Structure formats: C-alpha cells, structure tokens
CSV table of C-alpha atoms in Angstrom, one decimal:
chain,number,residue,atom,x,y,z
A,1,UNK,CA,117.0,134.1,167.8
A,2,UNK,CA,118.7,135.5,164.6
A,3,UNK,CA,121.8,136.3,166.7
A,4,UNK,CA,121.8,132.7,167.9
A,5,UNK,CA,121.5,131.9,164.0
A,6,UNK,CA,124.0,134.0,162.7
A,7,UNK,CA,126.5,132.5,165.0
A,8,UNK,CA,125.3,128.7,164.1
A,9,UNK,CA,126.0,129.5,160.5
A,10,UNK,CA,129.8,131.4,161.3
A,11,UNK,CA,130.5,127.9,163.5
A,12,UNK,CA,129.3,125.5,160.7
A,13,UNK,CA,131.2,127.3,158.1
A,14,UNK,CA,134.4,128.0,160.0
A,15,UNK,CA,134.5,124.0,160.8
A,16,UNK,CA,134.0,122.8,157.2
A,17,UNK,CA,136.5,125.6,156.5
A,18,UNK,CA,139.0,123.8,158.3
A,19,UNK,CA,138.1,120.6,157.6
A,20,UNK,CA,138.8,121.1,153.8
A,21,UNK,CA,142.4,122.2,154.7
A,22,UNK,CA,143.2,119.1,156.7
A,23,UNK,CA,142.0,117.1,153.9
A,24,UNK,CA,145.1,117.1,151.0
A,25,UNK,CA,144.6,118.4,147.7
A,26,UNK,CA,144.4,115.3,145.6
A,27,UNK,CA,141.4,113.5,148.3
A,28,UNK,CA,139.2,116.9,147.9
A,29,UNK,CA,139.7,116.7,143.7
A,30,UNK,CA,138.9,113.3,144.5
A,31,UNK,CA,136.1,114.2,146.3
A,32,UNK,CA,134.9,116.5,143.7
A,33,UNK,CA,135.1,114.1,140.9
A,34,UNK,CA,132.8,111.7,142.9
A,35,UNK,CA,130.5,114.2,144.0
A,36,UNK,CA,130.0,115.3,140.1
A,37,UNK,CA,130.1,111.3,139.2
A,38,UNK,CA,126.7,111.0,141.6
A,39,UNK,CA,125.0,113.8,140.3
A,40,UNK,CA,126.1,112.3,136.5
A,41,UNK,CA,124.7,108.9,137.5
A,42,UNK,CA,121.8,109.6,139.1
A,43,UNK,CA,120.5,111.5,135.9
A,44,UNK,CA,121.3,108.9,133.5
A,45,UNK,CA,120.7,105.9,135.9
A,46,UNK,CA,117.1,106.7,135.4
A,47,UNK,CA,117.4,105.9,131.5
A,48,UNK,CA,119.4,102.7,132.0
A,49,UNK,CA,122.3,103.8,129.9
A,50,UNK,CA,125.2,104.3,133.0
A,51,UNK,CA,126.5,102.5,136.6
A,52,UNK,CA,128.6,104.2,138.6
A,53,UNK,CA,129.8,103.7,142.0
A,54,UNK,CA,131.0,106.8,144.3
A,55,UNK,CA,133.0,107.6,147.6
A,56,UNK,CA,131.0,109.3,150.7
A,57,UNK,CA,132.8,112.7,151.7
A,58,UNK,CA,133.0,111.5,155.2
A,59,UNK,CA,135.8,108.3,154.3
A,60,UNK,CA,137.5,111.1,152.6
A,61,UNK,CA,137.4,113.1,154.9
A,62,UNK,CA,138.9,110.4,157.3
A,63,UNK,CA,141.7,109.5,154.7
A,64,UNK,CA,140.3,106.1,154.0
A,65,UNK,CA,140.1,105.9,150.3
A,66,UNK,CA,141.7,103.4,148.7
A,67,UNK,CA,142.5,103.5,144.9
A,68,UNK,CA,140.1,100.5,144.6
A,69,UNK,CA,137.2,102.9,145.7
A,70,UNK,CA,137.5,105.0,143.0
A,71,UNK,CA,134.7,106.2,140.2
A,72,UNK,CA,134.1,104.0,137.7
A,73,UNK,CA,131.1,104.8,134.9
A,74,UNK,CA,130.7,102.1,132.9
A,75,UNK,CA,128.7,102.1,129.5
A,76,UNK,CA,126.3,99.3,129.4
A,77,UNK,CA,125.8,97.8,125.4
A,78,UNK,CA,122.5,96.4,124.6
A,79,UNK,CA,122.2,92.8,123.9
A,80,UNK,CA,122.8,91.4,121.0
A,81,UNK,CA,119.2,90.8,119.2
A,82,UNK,CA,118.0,87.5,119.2
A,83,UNK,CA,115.0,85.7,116.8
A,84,UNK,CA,112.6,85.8,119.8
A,85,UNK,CA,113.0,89.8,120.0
A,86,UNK,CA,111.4,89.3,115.9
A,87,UNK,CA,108.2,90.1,115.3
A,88,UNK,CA,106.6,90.1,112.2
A,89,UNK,CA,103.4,91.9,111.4
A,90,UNK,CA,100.9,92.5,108.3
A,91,UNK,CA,98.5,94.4,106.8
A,92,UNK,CA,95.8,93.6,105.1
A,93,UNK,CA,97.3,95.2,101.8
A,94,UNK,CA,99.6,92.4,100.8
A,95,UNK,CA,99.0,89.5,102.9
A,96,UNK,CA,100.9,86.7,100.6
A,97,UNK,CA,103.7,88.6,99.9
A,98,UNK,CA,104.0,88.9,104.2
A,99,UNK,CA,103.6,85.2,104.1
A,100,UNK,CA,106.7,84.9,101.9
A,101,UNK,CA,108.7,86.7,103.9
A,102,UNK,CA,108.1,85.6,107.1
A,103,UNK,CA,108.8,81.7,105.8
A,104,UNK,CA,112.3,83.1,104.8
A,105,UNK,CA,113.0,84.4,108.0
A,106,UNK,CA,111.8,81.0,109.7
A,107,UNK,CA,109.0,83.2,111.8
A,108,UNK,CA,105.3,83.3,112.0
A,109,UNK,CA,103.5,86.0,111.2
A,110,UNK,CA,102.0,87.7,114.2
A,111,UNK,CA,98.5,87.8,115.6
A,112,UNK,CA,96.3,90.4,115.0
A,113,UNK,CA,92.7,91.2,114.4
A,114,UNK,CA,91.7,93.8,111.8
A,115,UNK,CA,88.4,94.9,111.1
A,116,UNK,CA,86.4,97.6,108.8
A,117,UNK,CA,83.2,99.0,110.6
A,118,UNK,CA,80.1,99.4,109.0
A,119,UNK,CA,80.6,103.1,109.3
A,120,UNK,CA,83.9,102.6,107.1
A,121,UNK,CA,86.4,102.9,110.2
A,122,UNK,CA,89.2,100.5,110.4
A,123,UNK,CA,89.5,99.0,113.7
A,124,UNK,CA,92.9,97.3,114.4
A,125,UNK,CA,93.7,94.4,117.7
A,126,UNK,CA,96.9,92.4,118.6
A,127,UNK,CA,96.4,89.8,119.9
A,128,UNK,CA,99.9,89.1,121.8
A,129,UNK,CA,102.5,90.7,123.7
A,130,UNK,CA,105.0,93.3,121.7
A,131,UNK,CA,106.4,95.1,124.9
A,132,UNK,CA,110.3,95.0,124.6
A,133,UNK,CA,110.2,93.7,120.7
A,134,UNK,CA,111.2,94.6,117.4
A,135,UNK,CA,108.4,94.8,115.5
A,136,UNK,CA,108.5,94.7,111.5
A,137,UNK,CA,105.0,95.9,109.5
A,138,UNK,CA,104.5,94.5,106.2
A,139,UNK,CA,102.3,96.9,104.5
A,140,UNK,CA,102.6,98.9,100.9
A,141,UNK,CA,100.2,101.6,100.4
A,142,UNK,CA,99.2,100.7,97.1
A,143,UNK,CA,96.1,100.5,95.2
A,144,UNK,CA,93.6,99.2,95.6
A,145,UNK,CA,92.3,101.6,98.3
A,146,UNK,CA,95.9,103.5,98.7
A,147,UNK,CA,94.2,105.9,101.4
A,148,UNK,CA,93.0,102.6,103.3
A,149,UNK,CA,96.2,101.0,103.5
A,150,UNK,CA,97.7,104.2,103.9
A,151,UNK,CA,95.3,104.6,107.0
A,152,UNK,CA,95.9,101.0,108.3
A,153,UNK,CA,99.9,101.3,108.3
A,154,UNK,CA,99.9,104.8,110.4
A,155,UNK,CA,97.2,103.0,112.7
A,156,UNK,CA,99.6,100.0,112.9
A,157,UNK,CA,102.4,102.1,114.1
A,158,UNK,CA,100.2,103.9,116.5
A,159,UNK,CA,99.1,100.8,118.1
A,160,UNK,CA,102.6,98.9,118.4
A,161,UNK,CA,104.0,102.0,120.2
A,162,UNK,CA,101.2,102.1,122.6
A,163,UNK,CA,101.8,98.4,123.2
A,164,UNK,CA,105.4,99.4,124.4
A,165,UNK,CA,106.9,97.9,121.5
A,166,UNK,CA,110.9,98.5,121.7
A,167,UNK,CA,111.6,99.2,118.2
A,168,UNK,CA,109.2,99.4,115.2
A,169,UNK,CA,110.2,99.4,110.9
A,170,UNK,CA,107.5,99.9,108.4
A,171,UNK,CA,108.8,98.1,105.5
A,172,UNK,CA,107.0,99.4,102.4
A,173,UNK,CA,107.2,97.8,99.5
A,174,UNK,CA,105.2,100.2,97.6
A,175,UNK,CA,105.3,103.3,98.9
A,176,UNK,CA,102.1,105.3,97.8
A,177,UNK,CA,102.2,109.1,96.9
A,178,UNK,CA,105.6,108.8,95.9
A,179,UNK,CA,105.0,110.7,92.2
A,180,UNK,CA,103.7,113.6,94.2
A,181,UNK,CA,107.3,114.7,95.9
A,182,UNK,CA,107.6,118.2,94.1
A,183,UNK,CA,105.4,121.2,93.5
A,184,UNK,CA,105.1,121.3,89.9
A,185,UNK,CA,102.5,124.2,90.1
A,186,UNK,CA,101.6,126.5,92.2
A,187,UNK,CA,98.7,126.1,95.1
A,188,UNK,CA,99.5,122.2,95.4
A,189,UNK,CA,100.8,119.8,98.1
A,190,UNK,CA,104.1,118.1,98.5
A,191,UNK,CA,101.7,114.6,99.4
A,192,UNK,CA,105.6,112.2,99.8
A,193,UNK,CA,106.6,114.7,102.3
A,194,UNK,CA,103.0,114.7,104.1
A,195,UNK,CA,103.1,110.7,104.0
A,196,UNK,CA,106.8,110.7,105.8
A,197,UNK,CA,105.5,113.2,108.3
A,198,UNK,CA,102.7,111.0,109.5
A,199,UNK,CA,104.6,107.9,109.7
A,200,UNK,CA,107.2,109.9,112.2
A,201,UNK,CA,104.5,111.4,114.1
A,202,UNK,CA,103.1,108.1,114.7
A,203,UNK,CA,106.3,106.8,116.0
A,204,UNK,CA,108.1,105.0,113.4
A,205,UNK,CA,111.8,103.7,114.0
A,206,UNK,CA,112.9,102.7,110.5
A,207,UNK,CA,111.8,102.2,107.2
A,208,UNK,CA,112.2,100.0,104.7
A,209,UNK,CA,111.3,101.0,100.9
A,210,UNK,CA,111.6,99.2,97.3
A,211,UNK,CA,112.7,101.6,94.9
A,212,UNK,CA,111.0,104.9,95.6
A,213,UNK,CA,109.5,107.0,92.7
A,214,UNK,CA,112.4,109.5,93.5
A,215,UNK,CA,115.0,109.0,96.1
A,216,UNK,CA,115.4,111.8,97.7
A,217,UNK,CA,112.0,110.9,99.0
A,218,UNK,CA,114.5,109.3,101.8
A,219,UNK,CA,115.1,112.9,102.9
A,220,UNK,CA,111.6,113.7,103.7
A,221,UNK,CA,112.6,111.8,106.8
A,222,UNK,CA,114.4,113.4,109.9
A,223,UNK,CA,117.4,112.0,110.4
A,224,UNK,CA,116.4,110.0,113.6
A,225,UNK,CA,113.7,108.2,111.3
A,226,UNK,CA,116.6,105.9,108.7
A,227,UNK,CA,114.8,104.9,105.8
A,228,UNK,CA,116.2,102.6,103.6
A,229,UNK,CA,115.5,102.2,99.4
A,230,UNK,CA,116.3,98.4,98.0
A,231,UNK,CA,117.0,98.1,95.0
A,232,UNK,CA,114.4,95.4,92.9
A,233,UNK,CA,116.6,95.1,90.1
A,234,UNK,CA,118.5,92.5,92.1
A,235,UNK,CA,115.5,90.1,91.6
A,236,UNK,CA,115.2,90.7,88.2
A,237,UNK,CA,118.7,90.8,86.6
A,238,UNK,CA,119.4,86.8,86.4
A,239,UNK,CA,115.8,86.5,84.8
A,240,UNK,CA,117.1,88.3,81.5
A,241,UNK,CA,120.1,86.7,81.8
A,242,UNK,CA,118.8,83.5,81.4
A,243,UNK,CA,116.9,85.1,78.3
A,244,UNK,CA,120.1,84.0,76.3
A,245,UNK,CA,120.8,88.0,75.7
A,246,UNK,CA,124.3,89.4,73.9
A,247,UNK,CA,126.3,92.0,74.5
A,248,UNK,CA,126.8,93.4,70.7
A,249,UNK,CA,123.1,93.3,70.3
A,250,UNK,CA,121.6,94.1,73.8
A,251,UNK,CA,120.2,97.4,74.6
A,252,UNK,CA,118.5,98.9,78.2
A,253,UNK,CA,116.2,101.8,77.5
A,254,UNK,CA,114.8,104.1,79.6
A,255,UNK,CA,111.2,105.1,78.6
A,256,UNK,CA,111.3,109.2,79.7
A,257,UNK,CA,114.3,111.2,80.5
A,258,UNK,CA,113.8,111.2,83.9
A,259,UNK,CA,114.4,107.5,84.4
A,260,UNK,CA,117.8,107.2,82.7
A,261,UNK,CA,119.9,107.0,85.4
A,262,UNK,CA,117.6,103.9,86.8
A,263,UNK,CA,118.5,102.6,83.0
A,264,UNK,CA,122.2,103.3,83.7
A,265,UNK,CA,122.3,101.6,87.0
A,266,UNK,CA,120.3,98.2,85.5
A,267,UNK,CA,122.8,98.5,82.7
A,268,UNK,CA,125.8,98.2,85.1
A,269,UNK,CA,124.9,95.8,87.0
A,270,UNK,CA,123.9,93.6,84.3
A,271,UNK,CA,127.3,94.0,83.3
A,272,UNK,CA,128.8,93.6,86.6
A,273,UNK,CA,127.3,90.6,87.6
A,274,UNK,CA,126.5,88.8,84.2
A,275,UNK,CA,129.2,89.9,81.8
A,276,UNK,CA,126.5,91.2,79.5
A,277,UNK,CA,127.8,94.7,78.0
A,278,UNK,CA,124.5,96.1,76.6
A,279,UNK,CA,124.3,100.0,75.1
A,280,UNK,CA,122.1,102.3,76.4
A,281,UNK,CA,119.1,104.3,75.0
A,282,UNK,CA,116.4,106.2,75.8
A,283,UNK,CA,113.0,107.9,74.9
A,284,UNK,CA,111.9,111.6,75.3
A,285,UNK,CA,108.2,112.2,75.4
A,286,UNK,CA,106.2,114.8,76.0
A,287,UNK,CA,103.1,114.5,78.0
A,288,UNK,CA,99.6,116.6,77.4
A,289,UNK,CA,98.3,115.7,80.9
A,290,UNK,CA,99.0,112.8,83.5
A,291,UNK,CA,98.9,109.9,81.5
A,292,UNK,CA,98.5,111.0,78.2
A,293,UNK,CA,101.6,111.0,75.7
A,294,UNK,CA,101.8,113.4,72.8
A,295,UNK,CA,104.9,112.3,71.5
A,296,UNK,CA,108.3,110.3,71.4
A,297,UNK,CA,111.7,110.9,70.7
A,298,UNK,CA,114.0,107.8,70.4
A,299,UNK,CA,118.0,108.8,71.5
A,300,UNK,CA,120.1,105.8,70.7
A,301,UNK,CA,120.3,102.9,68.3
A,302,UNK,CA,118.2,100.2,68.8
A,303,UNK,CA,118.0,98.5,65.2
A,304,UNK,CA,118.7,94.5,65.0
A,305,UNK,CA,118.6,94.6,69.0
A,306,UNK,CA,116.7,93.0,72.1
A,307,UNK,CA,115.7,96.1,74.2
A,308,UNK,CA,115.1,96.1,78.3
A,309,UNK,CA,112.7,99.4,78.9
A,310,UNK,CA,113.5,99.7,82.5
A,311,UNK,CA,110.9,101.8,85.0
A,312,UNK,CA,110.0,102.1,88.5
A,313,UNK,CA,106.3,101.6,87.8
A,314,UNK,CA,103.5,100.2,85.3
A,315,UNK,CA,100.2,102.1,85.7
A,316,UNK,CA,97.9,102.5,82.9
A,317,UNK,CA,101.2,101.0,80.3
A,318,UNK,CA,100.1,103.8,78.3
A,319,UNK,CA,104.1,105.2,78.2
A,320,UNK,CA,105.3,101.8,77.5
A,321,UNK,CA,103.2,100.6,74.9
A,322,UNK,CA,104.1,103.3,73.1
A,323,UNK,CA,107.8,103.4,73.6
A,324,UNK,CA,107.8,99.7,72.7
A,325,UNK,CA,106.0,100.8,69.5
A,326,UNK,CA,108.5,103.1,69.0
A,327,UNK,CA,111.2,100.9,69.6
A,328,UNK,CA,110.1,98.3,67.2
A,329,UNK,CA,109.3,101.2,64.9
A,330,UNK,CA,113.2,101.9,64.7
A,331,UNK,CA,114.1,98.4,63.9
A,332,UNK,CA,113.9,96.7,67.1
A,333,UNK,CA,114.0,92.7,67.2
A,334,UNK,CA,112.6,92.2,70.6
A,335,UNK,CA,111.5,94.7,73.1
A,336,UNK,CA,111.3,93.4,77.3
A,337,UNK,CA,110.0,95.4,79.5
A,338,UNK,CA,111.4,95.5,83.3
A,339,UNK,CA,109.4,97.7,86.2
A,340,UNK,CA,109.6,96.9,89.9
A,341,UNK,CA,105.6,97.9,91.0
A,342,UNK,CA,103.3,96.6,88.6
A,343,UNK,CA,99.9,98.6,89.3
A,344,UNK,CA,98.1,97.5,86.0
A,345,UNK,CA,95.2,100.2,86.7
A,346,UNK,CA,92.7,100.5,83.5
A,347,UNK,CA,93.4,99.5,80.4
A,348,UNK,CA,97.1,98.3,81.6
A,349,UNK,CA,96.7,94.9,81.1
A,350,UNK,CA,94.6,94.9,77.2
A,351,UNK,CA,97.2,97.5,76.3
A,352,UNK,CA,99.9,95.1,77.4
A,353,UNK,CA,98.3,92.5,75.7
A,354,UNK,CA,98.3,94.0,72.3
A,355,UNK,CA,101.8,95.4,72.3
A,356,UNK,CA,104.8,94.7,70.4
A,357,UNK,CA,106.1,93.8,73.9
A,358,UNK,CA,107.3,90.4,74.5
A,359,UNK,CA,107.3,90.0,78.4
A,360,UNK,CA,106.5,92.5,81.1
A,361,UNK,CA,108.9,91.3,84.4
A,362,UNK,CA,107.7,92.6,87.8
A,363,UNK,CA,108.1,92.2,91.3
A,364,UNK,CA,105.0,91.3,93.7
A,365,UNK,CA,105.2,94.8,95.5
A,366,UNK,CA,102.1,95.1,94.5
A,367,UNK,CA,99.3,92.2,94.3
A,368,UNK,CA,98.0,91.3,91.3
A,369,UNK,CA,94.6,91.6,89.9
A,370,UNK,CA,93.0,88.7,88.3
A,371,UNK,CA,93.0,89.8,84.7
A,372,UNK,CA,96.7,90.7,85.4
A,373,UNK,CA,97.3,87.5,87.0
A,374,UNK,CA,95.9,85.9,83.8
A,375,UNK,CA,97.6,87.6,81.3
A,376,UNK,CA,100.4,85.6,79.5
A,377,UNK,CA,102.9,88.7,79.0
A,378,UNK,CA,103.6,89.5,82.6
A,379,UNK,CA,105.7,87.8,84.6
A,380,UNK,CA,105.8,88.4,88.3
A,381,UNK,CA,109.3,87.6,90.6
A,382,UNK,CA,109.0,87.6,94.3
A,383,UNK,CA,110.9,89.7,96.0
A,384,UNK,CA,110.1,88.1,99.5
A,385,UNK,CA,114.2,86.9,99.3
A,386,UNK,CA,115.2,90.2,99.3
A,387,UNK,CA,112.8,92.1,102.1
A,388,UNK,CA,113.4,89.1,104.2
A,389,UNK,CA,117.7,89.5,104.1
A,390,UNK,CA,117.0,92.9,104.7
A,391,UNK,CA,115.0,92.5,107.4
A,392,UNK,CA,117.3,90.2,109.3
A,393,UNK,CA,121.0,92.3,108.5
A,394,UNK,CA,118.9,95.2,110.5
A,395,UNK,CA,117.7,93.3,113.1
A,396,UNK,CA,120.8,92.1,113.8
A,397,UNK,CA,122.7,94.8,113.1
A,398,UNK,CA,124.3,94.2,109.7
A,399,UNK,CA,125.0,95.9,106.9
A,400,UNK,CA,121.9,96.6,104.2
A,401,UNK,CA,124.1,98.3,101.3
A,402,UNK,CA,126.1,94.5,101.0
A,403,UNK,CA,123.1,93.2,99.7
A,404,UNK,CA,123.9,95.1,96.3
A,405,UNK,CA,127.4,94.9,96.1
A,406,UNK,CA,127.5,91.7,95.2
C-alpha cells in the first residue's frame, strides 16, 4: 500500500510538473496573480469592502484566457448619507434644547422610553428600528444629577449599539468632569480621562462637545473615537455687537490666567467679524480652596471702558462677581459678562443679582433653573443653530472647522 502511494504521489507530481512547462510564463504569473486575487477576496468579501472576479487554473491551463478575463478588485464607496439614515435621540438631561435642534434639522426626535426604578436604576427602551442608522444622542452631563445623566448617556450608547445601529455621536453640550482633567495632587483621579474611557468602551463613534473646560480633553480619546470642540462664542459675538460697543473704549477680560487665551480668541473674532478692535485684559487671583478667592490682581487698563469677562463656565459666580468688582473698582464704565455653560449652583444667581455686572450672556448648554430663569441679568442664547449645522456637515460628510471661519 505505501509503495502503491509513493508511486501515485511521483505520477501526480511529475504530471503537474510538466504541465506547468507547457503553460508560458506570462499565463502561470497570470495564474498566480488570480490565485492570490481569490484568496484576497474571499477574506475581505466577508466585510463587504471588495469584488473581484478570478480565472480557473484549468482555462489557463488550456490557453483560453482572454485579456477581458482578467482580475479586477474593485473598491466599493458607501452611499452617500441621506436624511432617512438621521436619527435623532435625547436624554432626559436637556430635553428642550433636543427639541431645538431637531426642528433645525427638519427631523423628529426619536422614540424612546426612559424610566427610573423605584430602586433608583435607570431603565432605558427604543421604541423603533436603529439597525443600519446614524444615530445622534443629545445629552450633556450636567447638573442637576451629573452622575445620572452621566449614567443615562453611556446606557444610551450601549443600547443603540446592541440595536445594530451603524454609526453613533454623542453630542455633549456640557461635558461633565471636565475641571477634573489633571492630577493637581497626589492620590487623586484623572475623572475627564475616566469619562472618555467609558464612552469608548461603550461603543461611541464620534463626539460632539461645546467648549470643553480644557481642550486637550479631545486627546483623552483614541484616535478612532473623533471628538469635536465648537466653539459657543459664535452665538454670542453679534449679541455684543449690537450692544453699540467701540473699539477705543472696548475691553475683553479674562477673569483667571488660565482663561486668557479663550479672552484672546473672543477678542479676534470680535474683530474679525465685527470690526470692533477691543484691548485685552485680565485678572490674576489666587484661590484658598475650590471656589473661594483670596485675592485679585487686575493686568490691563480698563478705566472709562465697557469690559466683556469672557469664561467657559458660571458656577457659584463667586470669581466673577468679584472680578466685575474689581473691574469697576479700577474705573470701569460697564462690565458684561460672556460664559458658554451657565450652571448657577448656590448663591450664583443672588450673587449675580447684586453685582456691578450689567448682563450675564449664556448659552442653553445647560437648562436653567427657575430662579435663574427669572433673574433679569442673565440672558440665555440658543445654541440649537449651531449643534444642528454641526450635526448635518458630519452626517453628510462636510467640513465642521468651516463653521468658524467665517
């Protein structure tokens, strides 16, 4: 029996031996290239991305290929995104700000069912199809009940994913932990970096922020997860333009050192877009504890002027009362003040009240509370215009960074 094997195996090999010299050179690297184009195919066939067609050894072995027969791998493109592949989704953390945007996009909201337990679990439903769709959660982790909405937006993202949805973007409008993105002692965590980390674990395509504590909080991300910062200052700037403001007697402050090149950037642009060449000044203070000033330090000339203190975020207004104190202190004629998050926890909004500050201007990141709602020196500006362009130039591809180059 081996014997009788042995000689099988010498026959079969001696024939294909001698078949592959009567075949030329060019039909076996022929031959070759297609056998190589199956085995190419066949593994990324199974992921949709490549066709290609191939020649059976046997017509080239019989000399009937034909140049028409050849190997062609052709890339397939996606389709180009359409409104039905939109689908728009909220929280429970900003519901009428989701409203907003979702009218300037000319979509409904989507249907979904969510629920707290008496136990205090938060039980989440949709209630149609997402398979195959881009799906866009509206939800900033703000207060109040930061961990809650914190909770709900990673419990979002986990259920679109396991509903087969093709592409999912959190878009954030406040994005909660953000002040905690360095270690400024020892023994503590990096919380922004924790945050970014659940949301990619949980599947998250893309997101979408509104001027981040600290932008390098964008890096926290892997580079497969994009996450893009907009800039609320584009909502805000014709607002103090039409405040009737002058160049020779216009100044944008920044109320800690730390915030200067924020100043800097609302300054330009102001300039840019409105012709309105303010100066630039701003405030050093040094803090006892987490929100509690000891003392300021005013760099800059701000005597006889209307002053813009320009921030990130309003939390307690403890800093900014005081630096508009400060400001009017040093001869000061009017004193705005100019955040994009407006979180008006404790005292915020009697400290604002009885300030030398004329108007606070926010953006609805953040909901207000009633008293805040009420109180005649804030003025909120929607920023639905803004989330919902950005939205649509990255659903359908466009460019986001044209939005504020304008």
């Amino acid at each position: 029996m081996n014997t009788f094997l042995r000689s099988s195996a010498s026959f079969m090999h001696r024939t294909l031996r001698s078949v592959r010299s009567s075949v030329p050179a060019q039909m076996r690297a022929r031959t070759f290239a297609s056998r190589n184009a199956m085995k190419f195919g066949v593994a990324c066939g199974a992921a949709g991305l490549f066709a290609s067609s191939f020649v059976p050894e046997a017509a080239v072995a019989k000399g009937k290929v034909e140049e028409k027969d050849s190997v062609n791998i052709v890339l397939q493109t996606d389709e180009q995104p359409t409104l039905e592949d939109m689908k728009i989704f909220s929280g429970t953390a900003n519901l009428p700000l989701a409203t907003e945007i979702a009218d300037e996009l000319g979509v409904p909201l989507g249907n979904l069912s969510i629920k707290t337990y008496a136990d205090g679990e938060i039980g989440i439903q949709v209630n149609e199809n997402v398979r195959g769709k881009d799906v866009y959660i509206i939800q900033p982790t703000c207060p109040p009940g930061v961990n809650d909405n914190l909770m709900e937006l990673i419990l979002l993202v986990s259920t679109m994913r396991r509903a087969s949805a093709r592409k999912i973007t959190a878009v954030i409008p406040y994005f909660g932990y953000a002040r905690q993105d360095r270690k400024m002692q020892s023994r503590v965590p990096i919380s922004a970096a924790d945050v970014c980390r659940l949301l990619e674990a949980m599947g998250v395509d893309r997101v979408v922020a509104v001027d981040l504590h600290c932008g390098q909080i964008q890096g926290f991300f892997g580079p497969r997860t994009p996450c893009d910062n907009l800039e609320g200052s584009v909502v805000a700037l014709p607002h103090f333009a039409n405040l009737g403001l002058k160049s020779e007697n216009t100044i944008v402050a920044s109320p800690d050192a730390g915030g200067v090149h924020r100043a800097k950037h609302f300054r330009d642009r102001l300039k840019k877009r409105f012709g309105i060449d303010a100066g630039l000044a701003m405030i050093i203070k040094q803090r006892l504890r987490a929100n509690a000033v000891e003392r300021m330090d005013l760099v800059g000339n701000v005597e006889g002027c209307d002053v813009i203190l320009v921030d990130d975020m309003i939390d307690t207004a403890g800093t900014l009362t005081k630096a508009a104190s400060e400001l009017t202190a040093r001869g000061a004629k009017r004193v705005f003040a100019y955040a994009t998050h407006g979180l008006f926890n404790g005292p915020a909004v009697s400290r604002i009240q009885k300030s030398e500050l004329e108007q606070v201007v926010i953006c609805n990141t953040v909901p207000l509370s009633p008293a805040a709602a009420q109180c005649s020196k804030i003025k909120p500006l929607s920023i639905a215009e803004l989330l919902g362009e950005a939205i649509a130039r990255i659903h359908y591809r466009k460019s986001v960074s044209v939005l504020f180059k304008k």
